[in-house]
Tab-separated table of C-alpha atoms and ligand atoms in Angstrom:
chain	number	residue	atom	x	y	z
A	1	MET	CA	26.616	-8.867	3.041
A	2	ILE	CA	22.687	-8.584	4.707
A	3	THR	CA	21.709	-4.436	4.410
A	4	VAL	CA	17.574	-4.476	6.749
A	5	THR	CA	16.459	-1.260	5.682
A	6	ALA	CA	14.506	1.373	8.271
A	7	ALA	CA	16.915	-0.320	11.342
A	8	THR	CA	16.550	2.767	13.665
A	9	GLY	CA	12.689	1.938	14.383
A	10	ARG	CA	11.515	-0.843	16.128
A	11	LEU	CA	11.388	-3.775	14.517
A	12	GLY	CA	14.645	-3.698	12.855
A	13	ARG	CA	16.720	-2.348	15.576
A	14	LEU	CA	15.637	-6.346	16.609
A	15	VAL	CA	16.464	-8.080	13.212
A	16	VAL	CA	20.145	-5.629	13.684
A	17	ALA	CA	20.603	-7.563	16.978
A	18	GLU	CA	19.026	-10.503	16.394
A	19	LEU	CA	21.728	-11.469	13.273
A	20	LEU	CA	25.710	-9.421	15.366
A	21	GLN	CA	23.493	-12.968	18.234
A	22	ARG	CA	23.384	-14.998	14.732
A	23	GLY	CA	27.252	-14.462	14.394
A	24	VAL	CA	27.548	-12.388	11.907
A	25	PRO	CA	29.925	-10.072	11.540
A	26	ALA	CA	28.976	-6.399	12.305
A	27	ASP	CA	30.609	-5.314	9.741
A	28	GLN	CA	28.969	-7.456	6.767
A	29	ILE	CA	26.084	-6.115	8.367
A	30	THR	CA	24.573	-2.510	6.058
A	31	ALA	CA	21.860	-0.223	8.270
A	32	ALA	CA	20.017	1.576	5.585
A	33	VAL	CA	18.285	4.530	7.200
A	34	ARG	CA	16.530	7.738	6.562
A	35	SER	CA	17.603	9.336	9.196
A	36	PRO	CA	22.154	8.159	9.740
A	37	GLN	CA	22.884	9.921	13.556
A	38	LYS	CA	19.279	7.855	15.480
A	39	ALA	CA	22.070	4.967	14.184
A	40	ALA	CA	25.213	6.158	15.798
A	41	ASP	CA	25.060	3.499	18.481
A	42	LEU	CA	25.424	1.123	15.042
A	43	ALA	CA	27.154	2.215	14.231
A	44	GLU	CA	29.396	1.727	17.454
A	45	LEU	CA	29.330	-1.571	16.987
A	46	GLY	CA	30.925	-1.902	13.801
A	47	VAL	CA	27.458	-1.978	11.563
A	48	GLN	CA	27.800	0.152	8.576
A	49	VAL	CA	25.111	3.044	8.468
A	50	ARG	CA	24.151	4.016	4.908
A	51	HIS	CA	22.117	6.443	4.768
A	52	ALA	CA	18.412	5.538	3.054
A	53	ASP	CA	15.078	7.567	2.350
A	54	TYR	CA	13.260	5.349	0.831
A	55	THR	CA	11.514	9.120	-0.287
A	56	GLU	CA	14.745	10.240	-1.845
A	57	PRO	CA	15.609	7.689	-4.145
A	58	HIS	CA	19.113	8.521	-5.148
A	59	THR	CA	19.960	7.259	-1.406
A	60	LEU	CA	18.820	3.943	-1.996
A	61	ALA	CA	20.980	2.134	-4.981
A	62	PRO	CA	24.110	3.110	-3.076
A	63	ALA	CA	22.457	2.063	0.200
A	64	PHE	CA	21.955	-1.095	-1.196
A	65	ALA	CA	24.883	-1.660	-3.411
A	66	GLU	CA	27.056	-4.520	-1.669
A	67	ALA	CA	23.735	-6.350	-0.483
A	68	ASP	CA	23.434	-9.990	-1.131
A	69	GLN	CA	20.598	-9.976	0.938
A	70	LEU	CA	18.026	-6.429	1.218
A	71	LEU	CA	15.371	-6.773	3.553
A	72	LEU	CA	12.363	-4.309	3.179
A	73	ILE	CA	10.830	-2.717	5.916
A	74	PRO	CA	7.775	-0.492	5.032
A	75	SER	CA	7.769	2.697	6.758
A	76	ALA	CA	4.580	2.960	9.302
A	77	GLU	CA	3.464	6.419	6.219
A	78	TYR	CA	0.181	4.775	5.529
A	79	GLY	CA	-0.381	5.540	1.887
A	80	ARG	CA	2.870	6.477	1.167
A	81	ARG	CA	4.834	3.229	1.290
A	82	PHE	CA	3.629	1.275	-2.162
A	83	PRO	CA	4.850	4.324	-3.577
A	84	GLN	CA	8.751	4.157	-1.067
A	85	MET	CA	8.513	0.945	-1.787
A	86	LYS	CA	8.582	0.931	-5.457
A	87	ASN	CA	11.473	3.711	-5.239
A	88	ALA	CA	13.366	0.957	-3.147
A	89	VAL	CA	12.380	-1.668	-5.800
A	90	ASP	CA	13.493	-0.381	-8.327
A	91	ALA	CA	17.015	0.604	-6.376
A	92	ALA	CA	17.644	-3.081	-5.896
A	93	ARG	CA	17.258	-4.120	-8.823
A	94	ALA	CA	19.402	-0.805	-10.028
A	95	ALA	CA	21.820	-2.356	-7.874
A	96	HIS	CA	22.177	-5.778	-8.865
A	97	VAL	CA	20.896	-7.229	-5.274
A	98	PRO	CA	20.053	-10.820	-5.436
A	99	LEU	CA	17.269	-11.499	-2.917
A	100	ILE	CA	15.517	-8.526	-1.066
A	101	ALA	CA	13.358	-10.488	1.896
A	102	TYR	CA	10.221	-8.013	2.259
A	103	THR	CA	7.650	-7.843	5.624
A	104	GLY	CA	4.332	-7.987	5.010
A	105	PHE	CA	1.675	-8.907	6.898
A	106	VAL	CA	-0.102	-12.332	7.595
A	107	ASN	CA	-2.646	-13.415	5.113
A	108	THR	CA	-1.195	-10.385	2.514
A	109	PRO	CA	-3.022	-12.103	-0.328
A	110	THR	CA	-7.433	-12.634	0.853
A	111	SER	CA	-7.250	-10.601	3.837
A	112	THR	CA	-9.848	-7.112	3.937
A	113	LEU	CA	-7.741	-4.871	5.860
A	114	ARG	CA	-7.035	-1.757	3.534
A	115	LEU	CA	-3.601	-1.916	5.894
A	116	ALA	CA	-2.837	-4.615	3.443
A	117	ASP	CA	-3.798	-2.740	0.418
A	118	GLU	CA	-0.327	-1.333	0.552
A	119	HIS	CA	1.504	-4.448	0.933
A	120	LYS	CA	0.008	-6.535	-2.153
A	121	GLN	CA	1.080	-4.420	-4.332
A	122	ALA	CA	4.545	-4.489	-2.995
A	123	GLU	CA	3.887	-8.196	-2.884
A	124	ALA	CA	4.078	-8.455	-6.860
A	125	TYR	CA	5.851	-5.256	-8.047
A	126	ILE	CA	9.046	-7.464	-6.440
A	127	ARG	CA	6.810	-10.724	-7.967
A	128	GLN	CA	7.364	-8.886	-11.138
A	129	SER	CA	10.729	-7.840	-10.696
A	130	GLY	CA	12.720	-10.769	-11.255
A	131	ILE	CA	14.502	-10.151	-7.883
A	132	PRO	CA	14.339	-13.714	-5.894
A	133	PHE	CA	12.346	-13.341	-2.868
A	134	VAL	CA	11.409	-14.678	0.347
A	135	PHE	CA	8.087	-12.821	2.284
A	136	LEU	CA	8.108	-12.695	5.448
A	137	ARG	CA	4.197	-11.956	6.174
A	138	ASN	CA	3.851	-10.919	9.943
A	139	GLY	CA	1.771	-11.875	12.344
A	140	GLY	CA	-0.403	-8.935	14.070
A	141	TYR	CA	2.309	-7.421	17.195
A	142	THR	CA	1.322	-9.378	20.605
A	143	GLU	CA	2.474	-5.900	21.152
A	144	LEU	CA	0.033	-3.586	20.249
A	145	TYR	CA	-2.888	-6.395	21.207
A	146	ALA	CA	-2.486	-5.632	24.766
A	147	GLY	CA	-1.897	-2.901	26.011
A	148	GLU	CA	1.789	-0.887	23.478
A	149	LEU	CA	-1.008	1.205	21.911
A	150	GLY	CA	-1.734	3.363	24.912
A	151	ASP	CA	-4.957	1.879	25.852
A	152	LEU	CA	-4.233	0.024	28.945
A	153	ALA	CA	-4.522	2.342	32.238
A	154	PRO	CA	-8.096	3.226	30.200
A	155	ALA	CA	-9.847	0.383	30.313
A	156	LEU	CA	-8.724	-0.999	33.899
A	157	ASP	CA	-9.950	2.472	35.120
A	158	SER	CA	-13.032	1.740	33.262
A	159	GLY	CA	-12.955	-2.062	33.189
A	160	VAL	CA	-13.642	-2.770	29.852
A	161	MET	CA	-12.110	-3.520	26.496
A	162	TYR	CA	-13.517	-2.409	22.840
A	163	GLY	CA	-12.810	-3.323	19.595
A	164	CYS	CA	-14.779	-4.744	17.167
A	165	GLY	CA	-12.792	-8.018	16.697
A	166	ALA	CA	-16.038	-10.513	18.168
A	167	ASP	CA	-14.589	-13.670	18.589
A	168	GLY	CA	-12.190	-13.199	15.782
A	169	LYS	CA	-8.567	-14.873	16.885
A	170	VAL	CA	-4.935	-13.168	15.902
A	171	SER	CA	-2.013	-15.203	15.385
A	172	GLY	CA	-0.553	-12.751	17.295
A	173	ALA	CA	4.027	-12.185	17.100
A	174	THR	CA	6.655	-10.083	19.056
A	175	ARG	CA	7.993	-7.996	17.131
A	176	ALA	CA	11.777	-9.941	18.687
A	177	ASP	CA	10.297	-13.109	17.505
A	178	LEU	CA	9.226	-11.553	14.155
A	179	ALA	CA	13.222	-10.287	14.149
A	180	ALA	CA	14.839	-13.686	15.188
A	181	ALA	CA	12.230	-15.599	12.459
A	182	ALA	CA	13.633	-12.857	9.771
A	183	ALA	CA	17.251	-12.981	11.049
A	184	ALA	CA	16.439	-17.121	10.710
A	185	ALA	CA	15.925	-16.592	6.642
A	186	LEU	CA	18.367	-14.304	6.361
A	187	THR	CA	20.759	-15.961	8.140
A	188	GLY	CA	19.585	-19.632	5.302
A	189	GLN	CA	18.218	-21.077	8.918
A	190	GLY	CA	15.226	-22.297	9.241
A	191	HIS	CA	14.667	-23.353	5.436
A	192	ALA	CA	16.506	-26.777	4.831
A	193	GLY	CA	19.075	-24.940	3.500
A	194	ARG	CA	16.407	-24.505	0.130
A	195	ALA	CA	17.603	-21.411	-2.182
A	196	TYR	CA	15.018	-18.822	-2.557
A	197	GLY	CA	14.000	-18.105	-6.596
A	198	SER	CA	11.938	-15.736	-8.283
A	199	GLY	CA	7.869	-15.466	-9.415
A	200	SER	CA	6.636	-17.800	-8.978
A	201	ASP	CA	9.800	-19.733	-7.317
A	202	GLY	CA	9.190	-17.115	-3.706
A	203	ARG	CA	8.869	-18.449	-0.795
A	204	VAL	CA	6.521	-17.109	1.070
A	205	TYR	CA	6.359	-17.670	5.167
A	206	GLU	CA	3.124	-16.583	6.788
A	207	LEU	CA	4.300	-16.050	10.723
A	208	GLY	CA	2.215	-16.015	13.734
A	209	GLY	CA	1.871	-17.560	17.005
A	210	ALA	CA	-0.420	-19.082	19.423
A	211	PRO	CA	-3.940	-17.728	18.238
A	212	PHE	CA	-6.682	-15.736	21.265
A	213	THR	CA	-9.084	-13.476	21.310
A	214	LEU	CA	-9.800	-10.099	21.878
A	215	SER	CA	-11.857	-11.659	25.313
A	216	ASP	CA	-8.483	-13.353	25.785
A	217	VAL	CA	-6.915	-10.661	25.569
A	218	ALA	CA	-9.175	-8.971	28.528
A	219	ALA	CA	-8.856	-11.762	30.300
A	220	GLU	CA	-5.604	-11.706	30.724
A	221	ILE	CA	-4.644	-8.305	31.792
A	222	SER	CA	-7.361	-9.472	34.836
A	223	ARG	CA	-6.076	-12.361	35.545
A	224	GLN	CA	-3.013	-10.452	35.663
A	225	SER	CA	-3.844	-7.519	37.429
A	226	GLY	CA	-6.535	-8.426	39.818
A	227	LYS	CA	-8.852	-5.625	38.575
A	228	PRO	CA	-12.625	-6.865	36.129
A	229	LEU	CA	-12.047	-6.758	32.234
A	230	VAL	CA	-14.273	-7.553	30.501
A	231	TYR	CA	-14.086	-7.493	26.074
A	232	GLN	CA	-16.997	-5.826	24.761
A	233	ASP	CA	-17.279	-5.960	20.523
A	234	LEU	CA	-18.909	-2.991	19.383
A	235	PRO	CA	-20.340	-1.528	15.156
A	236	VAL	CA	-17.256	-0.693	13.735
A	237	ASP	CA	-18.440	3.262	13.006
A	238	GLN	CA	-19.738	3.036	16.624
A	239	TYR	CA	-15.480	1.929	17.214
A	240	ALA	CA	-13.887	4.113	15.501
A	241	ARG	CA	-15.840	7.860	16.872
A	242	ALA	CA	-15.381	5.907	20.723
A	243	LEU	CA	-11.431	6.407	19.760
A	244	ALA	CA	-12.233	9.586	18.060
A	245	ALA	CA	-13.874	10.754	21.553
A	246	GLN	CA	-10.647	9.293	23.158
A	247	GLY	CA	-8.481	11.829	21.232
A	248	VAL	CA	-7.270	9.670	18.851
A	249	PRO	CA	-6.826	11.486	15.094
A	250	GLN	CA	-9.897	10.538	12.804
A	251	ALA	CA	-7.978	9.308	10.218
A	252	PHE	CA	-6.176	7.411	12.590
A	253	ALA	CA	-9.772	5.948	14.912
A	254	ASP	CA	-10.863	5.095	11.087
A	255	LEU	CA	-7.791	2.275	11.009
A	256	LEU	CA	-7.496	1.669	13.992
A	257	ALA	CA	-11.197	-0.051	13.897
A	258	ASP	CA	-10.934	-1.397	10.558
A	259	THR	CA	-7.800	-3.345	11.641
A	260	SER	CA	-9.942	-4.378	15.223
A	261	LEU	CA	-12.670	-5.148	12.585
A	262	ALA	CA	-10.189	-7.750	10.274
A	263	VAL	CA	-9.999	-9.500	13.504
A	264	ALA	CA	-13.341	-10.334	13.177
A	265	HIS	CA	-12.904	-11.212	9.307
A	266	GLY	CA	-10.027	-13.725	10.211
A	267	ASP	CA	-7.523	-12.244	8.627
A	268	TRP	CA	-5.301	-12.027	11.344
A	269	PHE	CA	-4.963	-15.582	11.669
A	270	THR	CA	-2.982	-18.323	10.669
A	271	SER	CA	-2.748	-21.928	11.186
A	272	SER	CA	1.016	-21.589	10.051
A	273	THR	CA	3.560	-23.646	12.688
A	274	ASP	CA	6.102	-20.970	9.494
A	275	LEU	CA	7.161	-19.166	12.687
A	276	GLU	CA	7.963	-21.448	15.442
A	277	GLN	CA	9.858	-23.445	12.614
A	278	LEU	CA	12.726	-20.518	11.816
A	279	ILE	CA	13.479	-19.256	14.907
A	280	GLY	CA	13.254	-23.077	17.026
A	281	ARG	CA	11.318	-22.082	19.879
A	282	PRO	CA	7.643	-20.586	19.782
A	283	ALA	CA	6.628	-17.041	19.504
A	284	THR	CA	6.263	-15.698	22.689
A	285	ALA	CA	3.258	-15.829	24.753
A	286	LEU	CA	0.202	-13.845	25.282
A	287	ALA	CA	0.583	-14.153	29.841
A	288	ASP	CA	4.462	-13.201	28.691
A	289	VAL	CA	3.433	-9.152	26.793
A	290	VAL	CA	1.087	-8.584	29.081
A	291	ALA	CA	3.374	-8.864	32.482
A	292	ALA	CA	5.327	-6.690	30.307
A	293	GLN	CA	3.090	-4.115	29.397
A	294	LEU	CA	1.495	-4.249	32.783
A	295	ARG	CA	4.571	-3.906	34.395
A	296	ALA	CA	5.122	-0.410	32.444
A	297	LEU	CA	2.146	1.592	33.366
B	301	LIG	N1	2.280	-6.291	11.824
B	301	LIG	C1	1.596	-5.578	13.140
B	301	LIG	O1	1.241	-6.173	13.560
B	301	LIG	C2	2.457	-3.891	12.285
B	301	LIG	C3	2.010	-3.143	13.422
B	301	LIG	C4	2.312	-1.365	13.194
B	301	LIG	C5	3.691	-1.460	11.857
B	301	LIG	N2	3.796	-3.144	11.369
B	301	LIG	C6	5.038	-2.529	10.080
B	301	LIG	O2	6.212	-2.671	10.248
B	301	LIG	C7	6.759	-1.992	10.482
B	301	LIG	C8	8.179	-1.625	11.973
B	301	LIG	O3	7.313	-1.348	12.309
B	301	LIG	P1	7.953	-0.992	13.856
B	301	LIG	O4	7.315	-1.033	15.479
B	301	LIG	O5	9.791	-1.710	14.120
B	301	LIG	O6	8.222	0.950	12.979
B	301	LIG	P2	8.984	2.005	13.792
B	301	LIG	O7	9.595	1.698	14.898
B	301	LIG	O8	7.629	3.268	14.401
B	301	LIG	O9	9.635	2.255	12.760
B	301	LIG	C9	9.813	2.497	11.190
B	301	LIG	C10	10.914	2.440	10.145
B	301	LIG	O10	10.402	2.866	9.292
B	301	LIG	C11	11.605	3.779	8.381
B	301	LIG	N3	11.446	5.158	8.224
B	301	LIG	C12	9.857	5.771	8.404
B	301	LIG	N4	9.819	6.574	6.859
B	301	LIG	C13	10.909	5.932	5.591
B	301	LIG	C14	11.083	7.014	5.000
B	301	LIG	N5	10.802	7.245	4.131
B	301	LIG	N6	12.439	6.212	4.398
B	301	LIG	C15	12.950	5.555	5.166
B	301	LIG	N7	11.913	4.700	5.874
B	301	LIG	C16	11.536	4.877	7.046
B	301	LIG	C17	11.719	5.230	10.853
B	301	LIG	O11	12.924	5.676	10.890
B	301	LIG	P3	13.255	7.198	11.359
B	301	LIG	O12	13.973	6.081	12.303
B	301	LIG	O13	14.059	8.203	10.312
B	301	LIG	O14	11.551	7.546	11.641
B	301	LIG	C18	11.638	4.042	11.099
B	301	LIG	O15	13.178	3.066	11.228
B	301	LIG	C19	5.869	-0.591	10.630
B	301	LIG	O16	6.489	0.844	9.697
B	301	LIG	C20	4.495	-1.085	9.266
B	301	LIG	O17	4.321	-1.185	7.763
B	301	LIG	C21	3.339	-4.108	11.468
């Protein structure tokens, strides 16, 4: 049984679809979700749907029972994710889960990103749990850089795309690429059939595609839209204030600016070829993601 948490989310849904496409029988997949009513379509496909809310520990061990492999996708609730993951790992131990796969961020141990702090804590907790593991350290979602956050239309109107990533590189990948990598890892494809161990014998994948700078993103959007667009770098405080002035809540604006600053620090770059090796193809090109975002405008 492969159990996928947060399977009603965008990444989780893509992982379930990939598992099915790779021939895993639907009744061998469990969608362990906070909101079972949102997973009715998965139940219709024959996927087992179980209630699993990270904040309600009593729901977790029963949801993880019979799991041979448990994919833990953290929630997006910044500041609450480590306690949530701690609950999930404790439940995995109680349910005698033989393998945890955890989706964090690329370069987790060295990342200066505030959002990476809870991934550091979660990875450490999984390591000391004694449960064999694989860390799927996901690169930045390319969709987020290509306008998914709603910043594409304003940028095209003004002709300027702001950030504080300087000329740092992002080894971006789409959620679909990363879901394919997770499914490959969970089904034993792409890693030469080597078993996963615990502690220092756990497996770590750094998952990223062909790198791009924020100037590359602006140039690609400009090329495809036929409108002038340049990237302008701002000091981090000024970028956070600019986001807040556009109506982004201050706390979220600060996080977005910190995430952009991490680009300048190189935290979103990896030279690893793990992603391509796992999925057997290059990650989706920036140009394809930009095209999809422009179509969606
Ligand atoms: N690599 C990157 O660039 C990047 C960027 C952003 C986020 N992330 C991380 O990747 C994760 C997956 O991304 P995504 O795009 O799939 O996010 P998403 O679409 O927002 O999905 C988040 C999922 O978390 C679930 N969830 C929230 N609170 C929960 C709880 N208390 N217990 C159990 N499940 C809970 C949600 O359930 P409901 O359907 O019930 O709401 C949903 O299924 C995010 O949560 C975040 O940790 C990565």
